[in-house]
């Protein structure tokens, strides 16, 4: 049975999509991208077609091996289990717990609070403060946690799922003008990550749907 | 000292090891930091109950004393200043799904995730839909920011919007429970979110599959012993 190339539904600027793009790059996986513009046409994620594919009406979604998976961390864990090298989670269960704890801190504790639909609800006058508050509050906790878990990267010296969540969140922090001075460990790790090829090819500034003015 | 194939130990050393084992045993019961009404704490309590694990509870009242999660002591333990947190095997883990996955990897029976990777993906997708897509948007600190006049509408919007998606997803994944016929991490996330939906007066009529599954889950012992109405810190008026 010929199984097609995986298809990633992605938006260039979506931090959740970027996490999965990094994972696919790290695992050297060939895939197609279908771009979903979250702001055009009232938001292409609300189309009947996309909603049938991903009822959550969010990116990313990955069509792979005959199924469609939403939720970036669910996608990444599936990739890890079916394409196990290179690893995105360490072997030791305690280190895995740290990787997941940091990943969830970022993916549940910060990002959903400053995503597009929440900011729409909060309203244009409050958006910036709201986003800054969500990010700083989460980064305060993360900076503290990293004191005990971090080596070269978030957990020890190997890139993990936690790092895939970190870099996109730092990019969001920059977008919302969060002062990163209180977070030297986060900044250091982010800098190391952005030097890696997988983080560069997957970067929002190099995507098929990156607007010309933002293109690298 | 080895004699043939039998290892013979010096009696003094044996006594030392026995005592050490005893004190390690006493120190080694996991400690769960929990609030009775926290849906995230409930997920972990269900997991611990399903895995028949003995543990201690330290209750953290999220509203008393300005919120006990903000104490210096608790913050040192869990910088996220949230419950649940689990002290186990010499480490402290925050984030309910990270805790549950750790329990699954170190105490693998009974399973909370199916064996098949595609089914595992569905379990995680649903778990994350609930744990990232709904709950954080209606947790205590966000509702505080939103303000008392807007809280109910805000929470209802977060929950209905998530449940709309989930009801649709369950059409293709659900059997007796969220994914097939075995209780999984997805179900551990579902029941507490339905309880929140009830608290915020969300009409569940549009979600018959969610309601059916929730009803089946609440009949299970692990979901009952861990229920918010039966916790050490459940207020008398809410106690079952």
Coordinates of C-alpha atoms in Angstrom, one line a residue:
Chain A
X1 CA 0.0 0.0 0.0
X2 CA 1.5 3.3 -1.1
X3 CA 1.3 5.7 1.8
X4 CA 1.5 9.3 0.8
X5 CA 3.9 11.9 2.2
X6 CA 2.7 13.4 5.5
X7 CA 0.8 16.6 5.2
X8 CA 1.3 19.4 7.7
X9 CA -1.3 22.0 8.0
X10 CA 0.6 25.0 9.3
X11 CA 0.7 28.8 9.6
X12 CA 4.1 30.5 9.4
X13 CA 3.7 32.5 12.6
X14 CA 1.9 29.8 14.6
X15 CA 4.3 28.8 17.5
X16 CA 2.5 25.5 17.8
X17 CA 3.0 24.8 14.1
X18 CA 6.7 25.8 14.4
X19 CA 7.2 23.1 17.2
X20 CA 6.1 20.4 14.8
X21 CA 8.1 21.8 11.9
X22 CA 11.2 21.6 14.1
X23 CA 10.4 18.0 15.0
X24 CA 9.9 17.0 11.3
X25 CA 13.2 18.7 10.5
X26 CA 15.1 17.1 13.3
X27 CA 13.8 13.7 12.2
X28 CA 14.7 14.4 8.6
X29 CA 11.2 13.8 7.5
X30 CA 9.9 14.7 4.0
X31 CA 6.5 16.2 4.1
X32 CA 4.1 18.5 2.3
X33 CA 2.8 21.8 3.8
X34 CA -0.7 23.1 3.3
X35 CA -0.8 26.6 4.7
X36 CA -3.8 27.8 6.7
X37 CA -3.9 31.6 7.1
X38 CA -5.4 32.3 10.5
X39 CA -6.3 35.9 9.7
X40 CA -7.3 35.9 6.0
X41 CA -10.9 35.2 4.9
X42 CA -12.0 35.5 8.5
X43 CA -9.5 32.8 9.3
X44 CA -9.1 29.8 7.0
X45 CA -9.1 27.5 10.1
X46 CA -12.8 28.1 10.3
X47 CA -13.5 26.7 6.8
X48 CA -15.8 23.7 6.7
X49 CA -13.1 21.7 4.9
X50 CA -10.5 22.3 7.6
X51 CA -13.0 21.9 10.4
X52 CA -13.9 18.4 9.1
X53 CA -10.2 17.6 9.1
X54 CA -9.4 19.1 12.5
X55 CA -12.5 19.9 14.6
X56 CA -10.4 22.0 16.9
X57 CA -10.0 24.5 14.1
X58 CA -6.4 25.1 14.9
X59 CA -3.0 24.5 13.5
X60 CA -1.0 22.5 13.4
X61 CA -2.6 19.3 12.2
X62 CA -0.6 16.4 10.7
X63 CA -2.0 13.9 8.2
X64 CA 0.3 10.9 8.6
X65 CA 0.0 7.1 8.3
X66 CA -3.7 7.3 7.5
X67 CA -4.7 9.4 10.5
X68 CA -4.9 13.1 11.3
X69 CA -3.5 14.3 14.6
X70 CA -4.1 17.7 16.1
X71 CA -2.3 19.2 19.2
X72 CA 1.4 19.8 18.6
X73 CA 2.6 17.7 21.6
X74 CA 0.4 14.7 20.6
X75 CA 1.9 15.0 17.1
X76 CA 5.5 15.2 18.4
X77 CA 5.0 12.2 20.7
X78 CA 3.6 10.2 17.8
X79 CA 6.6 11.1 15.7
X80 CA 8.8 10.1 18.5
X81 CA 7.1 6.7 18.9
X82 CA 7.1 5.9 15.2
X83 CA 10.3 7.5 14.0
X84 CA 12.4 7.2 17.2
X85 CA 15.7 8.6 15.9
X86 CA 17.0 11.0 16.6
X87 CA 15.4 11.1 20.0
X88 CA 13.3 14.0 21.1
X89 CA 12.8 12.6 24.6
X90 CA 15.6 11.2 26.8
X91 CA 15.5 7.5 27.8
X92 CA 15.4 8.1 31.6
X93 CA 11.8 8.4 32.9
X94 CA 12.8 11.2 35.3
X95 CA 14.4 13.2 32.6
X96 CA 11.4 12.5 30.4
X97 CA 9.2 13.9 33.2
X98 CA 11.2 17.1 33.2
X99 CA 11.0 17.4 29.4
X100 CA 7.2 16.9 29.5
X101 CA 6.8 19.2 32.5
X102 CA 8.6 22.0 30.7
X103 CA 6.8 21.3 27.4
X104 CA 3.4 21.5 29.1
X105 CA 4.4 24.6 31.1
X106 CA 4.9 26.2 27.7
X107 CA 2.2 24.5 25.7
X108 CA -0.6 24.7 28.3
X109 CA 0.6 27.2 30.8
X110 CA 1.6 30.0 28.5
X111 CA 0.8 29.7 24.8
X112 CA -3.0 29.1 25.0
X113 CA -3.4 32.2 27.1
X114 CA -1.8 34.4 24.4
X115 CA -3.0 32.7 21.2
X116 CA -5.0 34.5 18.5
X117 CA -8.5 33.6 19.6
X118 CA -7.9 34.6 23.3
X119 CA -6.3 37.8 22.3
X120 CA -9.4 38.6 20.1
X121 CA -11.6 38.0 23.1
X122 CA -9.5 40.2 25.3
X123 CA -9.8 43.0 22.8
X124 CA -7.2 45.3 21.1
X125 CA -6.6 47.7 24.0
X126 CA -5.7 44.9 26.5
X127 CA -4.0 42.5 24.2
X128 CA -0.4 43.5 24.7
X129 CA -0.6 43.6 28.5
X130 CA -2.5 40.4 28.6
X131 CA 0.1 38.6 26.4
X132 CA 3.0 40.0 28.3
X133 CA 1.5 39.0 31.6
X134 CA 0.9 35.4 30.4
X135 CA 4.5 35.1 29.1
X136 CA 6.4 36.7 31.9
X137 CA 4.5 34.8 34.5
X138 CA 5.3 31.5 32.7
X139 CA 8.9 32.5 32.0
X140 CA 9.4 33.4 35.7
X141 CA 8.5 29.8 36.6
X142 CA 10.5 28.3 33.7
X143 CA 13.7 30.2 34.5
X144 CA 13.6 28.8 38.0
X145 CA 12.9 25.2 36.8
X146 CA 15.8 25.4 34.3
X147 CA 18.2 26.1 37.1
X148 CA 17.9 22.4 38.0
X149 CA 17.2 20.8 34.7
X150 CA 19.2 22.7 32.1
X151 CA 22.5 21.8 30.6
X152 CA 23.2 23.0 27.1
X153 CA 19.5 22.8 26.5
X154 CA 16.3 22.7 28.6
X155 CA 17.0 19.3 30.0
X156 CA 20.6 18.3 29.9
X157 CA 22.7 18.5 26.8
X158 CA 20.4 17.0 24.2
X159 CA 17.7 18.8 22.3
X160 CA 14.3 17.6 23.4
X161 CA 10.6 18.3 23.0
X162 CA 11.0 21.0 25.7
X163 CA 13.3 23.0 23.4
X164 CA 10.9 22.6 20.5
X165 CA 8.4 24.4 22.7
X166 CA 10.8 27.0 24.0
X167 CA 12.1 28.7 20.9
X168 CA 8.7 29.5 19.5
X169 CA 7.6 30.9 22.8
X170 CA 10.6 33.1 22.9
X171 CA 9.7 34.3 19.4
X172 CA 6.3 35.2 20.7
X173 CA 7.8 37.0 23.7
X174 CA 9.8 39.1 21.3
X175 CA 6.7 39.8 19.2
X176 CA 4.9 41.0 22.4
X177 CA 7.9 43.0 23.5
X178 CA 8.5 41.0 26.7
X179 CA 11.7 42.1 28.4
X180 CA 13.9 39.0 28.5
X181 CA 16.5 40.4 30.8
X182 CA 15.1 38.5 33.9
X183 CA 15.5 35.2 31.9
X184 CA 19.2 34.6 31.1
X185 CA 18.9 30.8 31.0
X186 CA 15.9 31.0 28.6
X187 CA 17.8 33.5 26.5
X188 CA 21.0 31.4 26.4
X189 CA 19.2 28.2 25.5
X190 CA 17.1 30.0 22.8
X191 CA 20.3 31.4 21.2
X192 CA 21.9 27.9 21.0
X193 CA 18.7 26.5 19.5
X194 CA 18.4 29.1 16.8
X195 CA 21.9 28.2 15.7
X196 CA 20.7 24.7 14.8
X197 CA 19.7 23.9 11.2
X198 CA 16.3 22.3 12.2
X199 CA 15.3 25.5 14.0
X200 CA 16.4 27.6 11.0
X201 CA 14.7 25.8 8.2
X202 CA 11.5 25.6 10.2
X203 CA 11.6 29.3 11.2
X204 CA 8.6 31.5 10.6
X205 CA 10.6 33.7 8.4
X206 CA 11.3 30.9 5.9
X207 CA 7.9 29.3 5.3
X208 CA 5.9 29.0 2.1
X209 CA 3.4 31.5 3.6
X210 CA 5.8 33.9 5.1
X211 CA 4.8 37.4 3.8
X212 CA 7.6 39.1 1.7
X213 CA 8.2 41.8 4.3
X214 CA 8.9 39.2 7.0
X215 CA 10.9 36.8 4.9
X216 CA 14.5 36.1 5.9
Chain B
X1 CA 31.6 -11.9 50.6
X2 CA 30.6 -14.7 48.3
X3 CA 30.6 -18.3 49.4
X4 CA 30.0 -20.4 46.3
X5 CA 26.9 -18.9 44.7
X6 CA 25.3 -17.7 47.9
X7 CA 26.1 -14.1 49.0
X8 CA 26.7 -14.1 52.8
X9 CA 26.5 -10.7 54.4
X10 CA 28.1 -9.5 57.6
X11 CA 25.2 -9.3 60.2
X12 CA 26.0 -5.7 61.1
X13 CA 25.8 -4.7 57.4
X14 CA 22.5 -6.6 57.1
X15 CA 21.0 -4.7 60.0
X16 CA 22.2 -1.4 58.5
X17 CA 20.6 -2.2 55.2
X18 CA 17.3 -3.3 56.8
X19 CA 17.1 0.0 58.8
X20 CA 17.9 2.0 55.7
X21 CA 15.3 0.2 53.8
X22 CA 12.7 0.9 56.5
X23 CA 13.4 4.6 56.5
X24 CA 13.6 4.8 52.8
X25 CA 10.3 3.0 52.6
X26 CA 8.8 5.5 55.0
X27 CA 10.2 8.4 53.0
X28 CA 9.4 7.0 49.7
X29 CA 5.5 7.3 49.6
X30 CA 4.7 9.8 46.9
X31 CA 3.3 13.1 48.1
X32 CA 0.6 14.8 46.1
X33 CA 0.0 18.5 46.4
X34 CA -3.7 18.9 45.6
X35 CA -6.7 21.1 45.9
X36 CA -10.1 19.3 46.1
X37 CA -11.7 21.3 43.3
X38 CA -8.7 21.6 41.0
X39 CA -9.6 19.6 37.9
X40 CA -5.9 19.2 37.1
X41 CA -5.3 17.7 40.6
X42 CA -8.3 15.4 40.1
X43 CA -6.7 13.9 36.9
X44 CA -3.7 12.8 38.9
X45 CA -5.8 11.5 41.8
X46 CA -7.6 9.3 39.3
X47 CA -4.4 8.0 37.9
X48 CA -3.0 7.2 41.3
X49 CA -6.2 5.4 42.2
X50 CA -6.3 3.4 39.0
X51 CA -2.7 2.4 39.5
X52 CA -3.5 1.4 43.1
X53 CA -0.8 3.6 44.5
X54 CA -0.5 4.6 48.1
X55 CA 0.4 8.2 48.6
X56 CA 0.1 11.2 51.0
X57 CA -1.8 14.3 50.2
X58 CA -0.8 17.8 51.2
X59 CA -3.7 20.1 50.4
X60 CA -3.0 23.6 48.9
X61 CA -6.0 25.9 49.2
X62 CA -6.0 28.1 46.1
X63 CA -8.2 30.8 47.7
X64 CA -7.3 30.9 51.3
X65 CA -4.5 33.2 52.6
X66 CA -4.4 34.9 49.3
X67 CA -3.8 31.5 47.7
X68 CA -1.5 29.0 49.4
X69 CA 0.1 28.2 46.0
X70 CA 1.8 31.5 46.3
X71 CA 3.7 30.7 49.5
X72 CA 7.5 30.8 49.3
X73 CA 7.5 27.2 50.4
X74 CA 5.3 25.9 47.7
X75 CA 6.9 28.1 45.1
X76 CA 10.3 26.6 45.9
X77 CA 8.7 23.2 45.4
X78 CA 6.8 24.0 42.2
X79 CA 7.8 27.3 40.6
X80 CA 4.6 27.2 38.5
X81 CA 2.7 27.9 41.7
X82 CA 0.0 25.5 40.6
X83 CA -1.4 22.2 41.7
X84 CA -1.0 19.4 41.2
X85 CA 2.6 18.6 41.9
X86 CA 3.9 15.2 42.8
X87 CA 6.9 14.4 44.9
X88 CA 7.9 10.9 43.8
X89 CA 11.1 8.8 43.5
X90 CA 13.2 11.7 44.6
X91 CA 11.9 14.3 42.1
X92 CA 9.0 16.8 42.0
X93 CA 6.9 16.9 38.9
X94 CA 4.4 19.7 38.0
X95 CA 1.9 19.6 35.1
X96 CA -0.7 16.9 35.4
X97 CA 0.0 15.2 32.1
X98 CA 3.7 15.1 32.7
X99 CA 2.9 13.4 36.1
X100 CA 0.5 10.9 34.5
X101 CA 3.0 10.0 31.7
X102 CA 5.7 9.5 34.4
X103 CA 3.4 7.2 36.4
X104 CA 2.6 5.3 33.2
X105 CA 6.2 4.8 32.4
X106 CA 7.3 3.7 35.9
X107 CA 4.1 1.9 37.0
X108 CA 2.9 0.5 33.7
X109 CA -0.1 -1.5 34.9
X110 CA -2.9 -1.1 34.5
X111 CA -2.3 0.9 31.3
X112 CA -3.4 4.5 30.9
X113 CA -2.3 4.7 27.3
X114 CA -3.0 2.0 24.7
X115 CA -0.2 0.1 23.1
X116 CA -0.9 1.1 19.5
X117 CA 0.9 4.4 18.6
X118 CA -2.1 5.7 16.5
X119 CA -4.5 5.1 19.5
X120 CA -1.9 6.7 21.8
X121 CA -1.9 9.8 19.5
X122 CA -5.7 10.0 19.8
X123 CA -5.5 9.7 23.6
X124 CA -2.9 12.5 23.7
X125 CA -4.8 14.6 21.2
X126 CA -7.9 14.5 23.3
X127 CA -6.0 14.9 26.6
X128 CA -4.2 18.0 25.2
X129 CA -7.4 19.4 23.8
X130 CA -8.8 19.3 27.3
X131 CA -5.6 20.2 29.2
X132 CA -4.3 23.0 26.9
X133 CA -7.3 23.9 24.8
X134 CA -9.9 24.3 27.5
X135 CA -8.8 24.2 31.1
X136 CA -6.1 26.9 31.1
X137 CA -8.6 29.3 29.6
X138 CA -11.0 28.9 32.5
X139 CA -8.6 28.3 35.4
X140 CA -8.7 30.4 38.6
X141 CA -6.0 32.9 37.7
X142 CA -7.4 33.7 34.2
X143 CA -10.9 34.1 35.6
X144 CA -9.5 36.6 38.1
X145 CA -7.9 38.6 35.3
X146 CA -11.1 38.5 33.3
X147 CA -13.0 40.0 36.2
X148 CA -16.2 38.9 38.0
X149 CA -18.7 40.3 35.6
X150 CA -17.3 38.4 32.6
X151 CA -16.1 35.2 34.3
X152 CA -19.1 33.0 33.7
X153 CA -19.5 33.9 30.0
X154 CA -15.7 33.6 29.4
X155 CA -15.6 30.1 31.1
X156 CA -18.7 29.0 29.2
X157 CA -17.3 30.1 25.9
X158 CA -13.9 28.3 26.5
X159 CA -15.7 25.1 27.5
X160 CA -18.4 25.0 24.8
X161 CA -15.9 25.8 22.1
X162 CA -13.7 23.0 23.2
X163 CA -16.5 20.5 23.8
X164 CA -17.9 21.3 20.3
X165 CA -14.6 20.1 18.9
X166 CA -14.3 17.1 21.3
X167 CA -17.8 15.8 20.6
X168 CA -16.9 15.7 16.9
X169 CA -13.6 14.0 17.5
X170 CA -15.2 11.4 19.7
X171 CA -17.4 10.3 16.9
X172 CA -14.4 8.6 15.4
X173 CA -12.4 7.6 18.5
X174 CA -14.8 6.7 21.2
X175 CA -16.0 3.3 22.2
X176 CA -17.1 2.8 25.8
X177 CA -14.6 5.5 26.7
X178 CA -12.9 8.4 24.9
X179 CA -10.6 6.1 22.8
X180 CA -12.0 2.6 22.4
X181 CA -13.1 0.5 25.3
X182 CA -10.3 1.0 27.8
X183 CA -10.0 3.9 30.3
X184 CA -7.1 6.2 29.2
X185 CA -5.4 9.4 30.1
X186 CA -8.1 11.2 27.9
X187 CA -10.8 10.0 30.2
X188 CA -8.8 11.2 33.2
X189 CA -9.0 14.7 31.6
X190 CA -12.6 14.4 30.5
X191 CA -14.5 13.8 33.8
X192 CA -12.9 16.8 35.6
X193 CA -13.6 19.1 32.7
X194 CA -17.3 18.0 32.7
X195 CA -17.4 18.8 36.4
X196 CA -16.1 22.2 35.6
X197 CA -18.7 22.5 32.8
X198 CA -21.4 21.8 35.4
X199 CA -19.9 24.3 37.8
X200 CA -20.1 27.0 35.1
X201 CA -23.6 25.9 34.0
X202 CA -22.6 24.9 30.5
X203 CA -25.5 23.2 28.7
X204 CA -24.3 19.7 27.9
X205 CA -27.2 18.8 25.6
X206 CA -25.1 19.3 22.5
X207 CA -22.6 16.8 23.8
X208 CA -24.3 13.4 24.2
X209 CA -21.1 11.4 23.7
X210 CA -19.2 13.4 26.2
X211 CA -22.1 13.0 28.7
X212 CA -22.4 9.3 28.1
X213 CA -18.7 8.7 28.6
X214 CA -18.6 10.9 31.7
X215 CA -21.5 9.0 33.2
X216 CA -19.7 5.7 32.7
X217 CA -16.5 7.1 34.2
X218 CA -18.2 8.4 37.3
X219 CA -19.4 4.9 38.0
X220 CA -15.8 3.6 38.3
X221 CA -14.3 3.4 41.8
X222 CA -11.1 5.3 40.9
X223 CA -13.2 8.3 39.7
X224 CA -15.3 8.1 42.9
X225 CA -12.5 7.9 45.5
X226 CA -10.7 10.7 43.8
X227 CA -13.8 12.9 43.4
X228 CA -13.6 16.5 44.7
X229 CA -16.5 15.8 47.1
X230 CA -14.4 13.2 48.9
X231 CA -11.1 14.9 49.5
X232 CA -9.3 15.7 52.8
X233 CA -9.9 19.4 52.0
X234 CA -13.5 19.2 50.7
X235 CA -15.5 21.8 52.6
X236 CA -18.3 20.2 54.7
X237 CA -21.1 21.7 52.6
X238 CA -19.7 20.1 49.5
X239 CA -18.8 16.7 51.0
X240 CA -20.5 13.6 49.6

